PDB file of C-alpha atoms in Angstrom:
ATOM      1  CA  ASP A   5     -68.675 173.977 -55.065  1.00 63.00           C
ATOM      2  CA  GLY A   6     -70.610 175.198 -57.657  1.00 73.00           C
ATOM      3  CA  GLY A   7     -73.932 173.848 -58.250  1.00 94.00           C
ATOM      4  CA  ILE A   8     -77.638 174.878 -57.996  1.00 96.00           C
ATOM      5  CA  THR A   9     -79.339 174.962 -54.614  1.00 96.00           C
ATOM      6  CA  GLN A  10     -83.035 173.718 -54.129  1.00 97.00           C
ATOM      7  CA  SER A  11     -85.111 174.311 -50.956  1.00 96.00           C
ATOM      8  CA  PRO A  12     -86.924 172.699 -49.210  1.00 96.00           C
ATOM      9  CA  LYS A  13     -86.419 168.808 -50.556  1.00 95.00           C
ATOM     10  CA  TYR A  14     -90.291 168.273 -49.434  1.00 96.00           C
ATOM     11  CA  LEU A  15     -93.316 170.508 -49.228  1.00 95.00           C
ATOM     12  CA  PHE A  16     -96.940 170.291 -48.366  1.00 93.00           C
ATOM     13  CA  ARG A  17     -99.268 172.285 -49.294  1.00 91.00           C
ATOM     14  CA  LYS A  18    -102.836 173.093 -47.927  1.00 90.00           C
ATOM     15  CA  GLU A  19    -105.452 173.423 -50.441  1.00 86.00           C
ATOM     16  CA  GLY A  20    -105.981 177.213 -51.741  1.00 87.00           C
ATOM     17  CA  GLN A  21    -102.418 178.192 -50.507  1.00 92.00           C
ATOM     18  CA  ASN A  22     -99.490 179.355 -52.722  1.00 95.00           C
ATOM     19  CA  VAL A  23     -95.949 177.907 -51.784  1.00 96.00           C
ATOM     20  CA  THR A  24     -92.663 178.852 -53.466  1.00 97.00           C
ATOM     21  CA  LEU A  25     -89.795 176.757 -54.202  1.00 98.00           C
ATOM     22  CA  SER A  26     -86.438 178.258 -53.698  1.00 98.00           C
ATOM     23  CA  CYS A  27     -83.532 177.551 -56.203  1.00 98.00           C
ATOM     24  CA  GLU A  28     -80.607 179.225 -55.968  1.00 98.00           C
ATOM     25  CA  GLN A  29     -77.448 178.982 -58.257  1.00 97.00           C
ATOM     26  CA  ASN A  30     -73.565 179.857 -57.695  1.00 96.00           C
ATOM     27  CA  LEU A  31     -72.827 178.951 -61.383  1.00 96.00           C
ATOM     28  CA  ASN A  32     -73.013 182.558 -62.874  1.00 96.00           C
ATOM     29  CA  HIS A  33     -75.439 181.168 -65.455  1.00 96.00           C
ATOM     30  CA  ASP A  34     -77.837 183.474 -67.454  1.00 96.00           C
ATOM     31  CA  ALA A  35     -80.393 180.839 -68.103  1.00 95.00           C
ATOM     32  CA  MET A  36     -82.561 178.604 -65.528  1.00 97.00           C
ATOM     33  CA  TYR A  37     -85.453 176.704 -65.989  1.00 97.00           C
ATOM     34  CA  TRP A  38     -88.417 174.977 -63.778  1.00 98.00           C
ATOM     35  CA  TYR A  39     -89.318 171.524 -65.095  1.00 97.00           C
ATOM     36  CA  ARG A  40     -92.135 169.188 -63.469  1.00 97.00           C
ATOM     37  CA  GLN A  41     -91.832 165.771 -63.080  1.00 96.00           C
ATOM     38  CA  ASP A  42     -94.947 163.299 -62.980  1.00 95.00           C
ATOM     39  CA  PRO A  43     -94.704 159.269 -62.840  1.00 91.00           C
ATOM     40  CA  GLY A  44     -94.245 157.920 -65.984  1.00 87.00           C
ATOM     41  CA  GLN A  45     -93.992 161.161 -68.045  1.00 90.00           C
ATOM     42  CA  GLY A  46     -91.123 163.130 -68.893  1.00 91.00           C
ATOM     43  CA  LEU A  47     -89.913 166.402 -67.554  1.00 95.00           C
ATOM     44  CA  ARG A  48     -91.896 169.556 -68.898  1.00 96.00           C
ATOM     45  CA  LEU A  49     -90.769 172.845 -68.855  1.00 96.00           C
ATOM     46  CA  ILE A  50     -93.224 175.183 -66.597  1.00 98.00           C
ATOM     47  CA  TYR A  51     -90.967 178.689 -67.012  1.00 97.00           C
ATOM     48  CA  TYR A  52     -87.627 179.655 -68.426  1.00 97.00           C
ATOM     49  CA  SER A  53     -85.546 182.533 -67.961  1.00 97.00           C
ATOM     50  CA  GLN A  54     -82.760 183.670 -70.108  1.00 95.00           C
ATOM     51  CA  ILE A  55     -81.058 186.544 -68.527  1.00 96.00           C
ATOM     52  CA  VAL A  56     -82.321 188.668 -65.364  1.00 96.00           C
ATOM     53  CA  ASN A  57     -85.435 190.261 -65.204  1.00 96.00           C
ATOM     54  CA  ASP A  58     -86.667 188.650 -67.922  1.00 96.00           C
ATOM     55  CA  PHE A  59     -88.726 185.126 -68.381  1.00 97.00           C
ATOM     56  CA  GLN A  60     -90.882 183.289 -70.559  1.00 97.00           C
ATOM     57  CA  LYS A  61     -93.948 180.579 -70.070  1.00 97.00           C
ATOM     58  CA  GLY A  62     -92.888 177.178 -71.006  1.00 96.00           C
ATOM     59  CA  ASP A  63     -95.337 174.595 -71.905  1.00 94.00           C
ATOM     60  CA  ILE A  64     -97.526 174.103 -68.454  1.00 97.00           C
ATOM     61  CA  ALA A  65     -97.084 177.334 -66.955  1.00 97.00           C
ATOM     62  CA  GLU A  66    -100.706 177.953 -65.716  1.00 97.00           C
ATOM     63  CA  GLY A  67    -101.087 177.853 -61.929  1.00 97.00           C
ATOM     64  CA  TYR A  68     -97.378 178.796 -61.814  1.00 98.00           C
ATOM     65  CA  SER A  69     -95.316 182.151 -61.745  1.00 98.00           C
ATOM     66  CA  VAL A  70     -91.467 182.729 -61.257  1.00 98.00           C
ATOM     67  CA  SER A  71     -89.474 185.942 -60.983  1.00 98.00           C
ATOM     68  CA  ARG A  72     -85.992 186.534 -61.606  1.00 98.00           C
ATOM     69  CA  GLU A  73     -84.567 189.466 -60.036  1.00 98.00           C
ATOM     70  CA  LYS A  74     -81.117 188.327 -59.141  1.00 97.00           C
ATOM     71  CA  LYS A  75     -78.995 186.297 -61.470  1.00 97.00           C
ATOM     72  CA  GLU A  76     -78.579 183.382 -58.816  1.00 97.00           C
ATOM     73  CA  SER A  77     -81.987 183.092 -57.837  1.00 98.00           C
ATOM     74  CA  PHE A  78     -85.086 181.831 -59.891  1.00 98.00           C
ATOM     75  CA  PRO A  79     -87.992 180.848 -57.371  1.00 98.00           C
ATOM     76  CA  LEU A  80     -91.057 179.313 -58.396  1.00 98.00           C
ATOM     77  CA  THR A  81     -94.638 179.974 -56.759  1.00 98.00           C
ATOM     78  CA  VAL A  82     -97.325 177.620 -57.112  1.00 97.00           C
ATOM     79  CA  THR A  83    -100.534 178.910 -56.849  1.00 95.00           C
ATOM     80  CA  SER A  84    -103.653 178.059 -55.950  1.00 92.00           C
ATOM     81  CA  ALA A  85    -105.250 178.200 -59.633  1.00 91.00           C
ATOM     82  CA  GLN A  86    -102.753 174.929 -60.053  1.00 92.00           C
ATOM     83  CA  LYS A  87    -105.025 172.218 -59.216  1.00 90.00           C
ATOM     84  CA  ASN A  88    -102.874 169.594 -59.757  1.00 93.00           C
ATOM     85  CA  PRO A  89     -99.487 170.255 -57.737  1.00 94.00           C
ATOM     86  CA  THR A  90     -98.438 167.036 -56.756  1.00 96.00           C
ATOM     87  CA  ALA A  91     -94.935 166.502 -58.153  1.00 96.00           C
ATOM     88  CA  PHE A  92     -91.570 166.685 -58.423  1.00 96.00           C
ATOM     89  CA  TYR A  93     -90.141 170.074 -59.075  1.00 97.00           C
ATOM     90  CA  LEU A  94     -86.519 170.370 -60.592  1.00 97.00           C
ATOM     91  CA  CYS A  95     -85.002 173.801 -60.950  1.00 97.00           C
ATOM     92  CA  ALA A  96     -81.821 173.713 -64.017  1.00 96.00           C
ATOM     93  CA  SER A  97     -79.344 176.149 -65.331  1.00 96.00           C
ATOM     94  CA  SER A  98     -77.538 176.003 -68.507  1.00 93.00           C
ATOM     95  CA  PHE A  99     -74.366 177.144 -70.863  1.00 91.00           C
ATOM     96  CA  ASN A 100     -73.406 176.359 -73.840  1.00 86.00           C
ATOM     97  CA  GLU A 101     -76.742 174.168 -74.179  1.00 82.00           C
ATOM     98  CA  LYS A 102     -75.578 171.917 -71.502  1.00 88.00           C
ATOM     99  CA  LEU A 103     -78.008 171.616 -68.409  1.00 92.00           C
ATOM    100  CA  PHE A 104     -77.165 171.720 -64.460  1.00 95.00           C
ATOM    101  CA  PHE A 105     -79.783 170.679 -62.131  1.00 95.00           C
ATOM    102  CA  GLY A 106     -80.578 170.730 -58.656  1.00 95.00           C
ATOM    103  CA  SER A 107     -82.092 168.280 -56.624  1.00 95.00           C
ATOM    104  CA  GLY A 108     -85.487 168.697 -56.581  1.00 96.00           C
ATOM    105  CA  THR A 109     -88.328 169.534 -54.094  1.00 97.00           C
ATOM    106  CA  GLN A 110     -91.556 167.182 -54.099  1.00 96.00           C
ATOM    107  CA  LEU A 111     -94.701 168.771 -53.650  1.00 96.00           C
ATOM    108  CA  SER A 112     -97.645 166.844 -52.009  1.00 95.00           C
ATOM    109  CA  VAL A 113    -101.033 168.188 -51.480  1.00 89.00           C
ATOM    110  CA  LEU A 114    -102.739 167.720 -47.328  1.00 84.00           C
TER     111      LEU A 114
ATOM    112  CA  LYS B  12     -97.010 158.911 -79.895  1.00 59.00           C
ATOM    113  CA  ASN B  13     -94.277 160.519 -77.822  1.00 70.00           C
ATOM    114  CA  GLU B  14     -91.845 162.550 -79.784  1.00 88.00           C
ATOM    115  CA  VAL B  15     -88.942 161.188 -78.185  1.00 92.00           C
ATOM    116  CA  GLU B  16     -89.179 157.408 -76.981  1.00 94.00           C
ATOM    117  CA  GLN B  17     -87.067 155.207 -74.709  1.00 96.00           C
ATOM    118  CA  SER B  18     -86.684 151.573 -74.769  1.00 96.00           C
ATOM    119  CA  PRO B  19     -86.373 149.676 -72.605  1.00 97.00           C
ATOM    120  CA  GLN B  20     -88.694 151.342 -69.786  1.00 96.00           C
ATOM    121  CA  ASN B  21     -86.989 148.493 -67.696  1.00 97.00           C
ATOM    122  CA  LEU B  22     -83.927 147.242 -67.606  1.00 97.00           C
ATOM    123  CA  THR B  23     -82.496 144.528 -64.883  1.00 98.00           C
ATOM    124  CA  ALA B  24     -78.511 143.394 -65.825  1.00 97.00           C
ATOM    125  CA  GLN B  25     -75.676 141.822 -63.879  1.00 98.00           C
ATOM    126  CA  GLU B  26     -72.696 143.254 -62.658  1.00 98.00           C
ATOM    127  CA  GLY B  27     -70.454 143.537 -65.663  1.00 98.00           C
ATOM    128  CA  GLU B  28     -72.903 143.306 -68.138  1.00 98.00           C
ATOM    129  CA  PHE B  29     -72.877 145.453 -71.054  1.00 98.00           C
ATOM    130  CA  ILE B  30     -75.885 147.696 -71.474  1.00 98.00           C
ATOM    131  CA  THR B  31     -77.663 149.357 -74.170  1.00 98.00           C
ATOM    132  CA  ILE B  32     -80.644 151.655 -73.775  1.00 98.00           C
ATOM    133  CA  ASN B  33     -81.953 153.557 -76.998  1.00 98.00           C
ATOM    134  CA  CYS B  34     -83.823 156.732 -77.854  1.00 97.00           C
ATOM    135  CA  SER B  35     -85.821 157.211 -80.995  1.00 95.00           C
ATOM    136  CA  TYR B  36     -87.157 160.634 -81.584  1.00 92.00           C
ATOM    137  CA  SER B  37     -89.517 161.965 -84.529  1.00 86.00           C
ATOM    138  CA  VAL B  38     -88.798 165.775 -84.206  1.00 76.00           C
ATOM    139  CA  GLY B  39     -85.972 167.545 -85.892  1.00 80.00           C
ATOM    140  CA  ILE B  40     -83.237 168.132 -83.022  1.00 83.00           C
ATOM    141  CA  SER B  41     -79.784 169.980 -83.402  1.00 82.00           C
ATOM    142  CA  ALA B  42     -78.954 168.092 -80.016  1.00 87.00           C
ATOM    143  CA  LEU B  43     -79.608 165.030 -77.931  1.00 93.00           C
ATOM    144  CA  HIS B  44     -78.950 164.688 -74.364  1.00 95.00           C
ATOM    145  CA  TRP B  45     -78.578 161.822 -72.187  1.00 97.00           C
ATOM    146  CA  LEU B  46     -78.932 162.465 -68.315  1.00 97.00           C
ATOM    147  CA  GLN B  47     -79.056 160.231 -65.162  1.00 97.00           C
ATOM    148  CA  GLN B  48     -81.416 160.464 -62.186  1.00 96.00           C
ATOM    149  CA  HIS B  49     -80.408 158.536 -58.811  1.00 91.00           C
ATOM    150  CA  PRO B  50     -82.880 157.403 -56.486  1.00 87.00           C
ATOM    151  CA  GLY B  51     -82.413 160.842 -54.685  1.00 83.00           C
ATOM    152  CA  GLY B  52     -84.082 162.602 -57.490  1.00 85.00           C
ATOM    153  CA  GLY B  53     -81.077 164.993 -58.661  1.00 90.00           C
ATOM    154  CA  ILE B  54     -80.286 164.904 -62.327  1.00 94.00           C
ATOM    155  CA  VAL B  55     -76.514 164.782 -63.717  1.00 95.00           C
ATOM    156  CA  SER B  56     -76.272 165.796 -67.436  1.00 94.00           C
ATOM    157  CA  LEU B  57     -73.971 163.079 -69.131  1.00 96.00           C
ATOM    158  CA  PHE B  58     -73.589 163.836 -72.456  1.00 94.00           C
ATOM    159  CA  MET B  59     -74.773 166.064 -75.441  1.00 93.00           C
ATOM    160  CA  LEU B  60     -74.386 165.328 -78.765  1.00 92.00           C
ATOM    161  CA  SER B  61     -75.542 166.371 -82.388  1.00 91.00           C
ATOM    162  CA  SER B  62     -73.164 163.897 -84.176  1.00 92.00           C
ATOM    163  CA  GLY B  63     -71.004 160.612 -84.109  1.00 94.00           C
ATOM    164  CA  LYS B  64     -69.727 159.354 -80.617  1.00 97.00           C
ATOM    165  CA  LYS B  65     -68.670 160.678 -77.337  1.00 97.00           C
ATOM    166  CA  LYS B  66     -67.405 158.215 -74.411  1.00 97.00           C
ATOM    167  CA  HIS B  67     -66.735 159.372 -70.664  1.00 96.00           C
ATOM    168  CA  GLY B  68     -65.248 156.469 -68.665  1.00 97.00           C
ATOM    169  CA  ARG B  69     -67.555 153.345 -68.787  1.00 98.00           C
ATOM    170  CA  LEU B  70     -70.028 155.246 -70.894  1.00 98.00           C
ATOM    171  CA  ILE B  71     -70.512 155.887 -74.528  1.00 98.00           C
ATOM    172  CA  ALA B  72     -73.153 157.968 -76.327  1.00 98.00           C
ATOM    173  CA  THR B  73     -73.924 157.641 -80.013  1.00 97.00           C
ATOM    174  CA  ILE B  74     -76.273 159.082 -82.402  1.00 96.00           C
ATOM    175  CA  ASN B  75     -77.249 158.627 -86.084  1.00 93.00           C
ATOM    176  CA  ILE B  76     -79.213 161.847 -87.401  1.00 89.00           C
ATOM    177  CA  GLN B  77     -80.515 160.022 -90.276  1.00 89.00           C
ATOM    178  CA  GLU B  78     -82.094 157.397 -88.599  1.00 92.00           C
ATOM    179  CA  LYS B  79     -83.269 159.796 -85.639  1.00 92.00           C
ATOM    180  CA  HIS B  80     -81.533 157.338 -83.244  1.00 95.00           C
ATOM    181  CA  SER B  81     -79.258 157.613 -80.302  1.00 97.00           C
ATOM    182  CA  SER B  82     -77.712 154.999 -77.937  1.00 98.00           C
ATOM    183  CA  LEU B  83     -76.135 154.748 -74.448  1.00 98.00           C
ATOM    184  CA  HIS B  84     -74.404 152.149 -73.751  1.00 98.00           C
ATOM    185  CA  ILE B  85     -72.588 151.257 -70.601  1.00 98.00           C
ATOM    186  CA  THR B  86     -69.456 148.829 -70.293  1.00 97.00           C
ATOM    187  CA  ALA B  87     -68.576 146.481 -67.428  1.00 97.00           C
ATOM    188  CA  SER B  88     -71.983 147.507 -65.562  1.00 97.00           C
ATOM    189  CA  HIS B  89     -71.685 148.158 -61.955  1.00 97.00           C
ATOM    190  CA  PRO B  90     -74.563 148.608 -58.832  1.00 97.00           C
ATOM    191  CA  ARG B  91     -73.726 151.936 -58.662  1.00 96.00           C
ATOM    192  CA  ASP B  92     -74.877 152.583 -62.191  1.00 97.00           C
ATOM    193  CA  SER B  93     -78.755 151.895 -61.073  1.00 97.00           C
ATOM    194  CA  ALA B  94     -80.385 154.954 -61.764  1.00 97.00           C
ATOM    195  CA  VAL B  95     -83.546 156.522 -64.343  1.00 97.00           C
ATOM    196  CA  TYR B  96     -81.683 157.374 -67.831  1.00 98.00           C
ATOM    197  CA  ILE B  97     -83.317 159.901 -69.542  1.00 97.00           C
ATOM    198  CA  CYS B  98     -82.859 161.276 -73.394  1.00 96.00           C
ATOM    199  CA  ALA B  99     -84.081 164.677 -74.213  1.00 95.00           C
ATOM    200  CA  GLY B 100     -83.657 166.271 -77.957  1.00 91.00           C
ATOM    201  CA  GLY B 101     -84.582 169.169 -79.494  1.00 82.00           C
ATOM    202  CA  GLY B 102     -83.383 172.494 -80.563  1.00 77.00           C
ATOM    203  CA  ALA B 103     -82.633 175.180 -77.957  1.00 80.00           C
ATOM    204  CA  THR B 104     -82.548 174.360 -74.366  1.00 79.00           C
ATOM    205  CA  ASN B 105     -85.712 175.789 -74.018  1.00 80.00           C
ATOM    206  CA  LYS B 106     -87.335 173.617 -76.200  1.00 84.00           C
ATOM    207  CA  LEU B 107     -86.315 170.623 -75.328  1.00 90.00           C
ATOM    208  CA  ILE B 108     -88.616 167.364 -75.007  1.00 92.00           C
ATOM    209  CA  PHE B 109     -87.653 164.709 -72.891  1.00 94.00           C
ATOM    210  CA  GLY B 110     -88.122 160.662 -72.824  1.00 95.00           C
ATOM    211  CA  THR B 111     -90.201 159.167 -69.933  1.00 95.00           C
ATOM    212  CA  GLY B 112     -86.562 156.982 -68.768  1.00 96.00           C
ATOM    213  CA  THR B 113     -85.116 154.119 -68.672  1.00 97.00           C
ATOM    214  CA  LEU B 114     -84.806 152.670 -65.367  1.00 97.00           C
ATOM    215  CA  LEU B 115     -81.818 150.267 -65.282  1.00 98.00           C
ATOM    216  CA  ALA B 116     -81.120 147.968 -62.187  1.00 98.00           C
ATOM    217  CA  VAL B 117     -77.599 146.516 -61.702  1.00 98.00           C
ATOM    218  CA  GLN B 118     -77.406 143.413 -59.817  1.00 97.00           C
ATOM    219  CA  PRO B 119     -74.047 142.452 -57.858  1.00 96.00           C
TER     220      PRO B 119
END
């Protein structure tokens, strides 16, 4: 089945630690996105990539980094510079402006 | 004021009822998306529309570009329709602005 796989489902970060969220897709989509979802707020765009080896900052990129070395993979690193990382993170891809989402990763701070 | 606003924020309905969720936006958009988020967190795209009306099963989405308003209707609602419904509007996909969602609970 084609789709987007995010892992892990739950992740805990210690203070000062970098953690990486995985996002893999087998839909052959060029465009991929990372969103952050906080209670009572709409999804906010962290980073996006329109093509392999290229990515752009979204609205809330500070404290995050990404890479796009392969078309299928778009991992997100939450760095120690992100002071409020607790949130639900969603990865998505798009084709013809239609969005396809993964099942999300809940990141919490220990 | 959010650029994309949904109403109501919470909605409880009895099974079989006709449901309407509204979305108003203040920005210019080229497309309006309706998404469904189930309790596990995953999101499914329901509709993308730029004019008129679309229908899929018991779901109907309409948009009025002049009034900057879209509605999502669910006919013959069922408990499995219980979810958060999110609208998002904008230009290109990387420019979407998301609403805060409408939490729908359909009781048997």
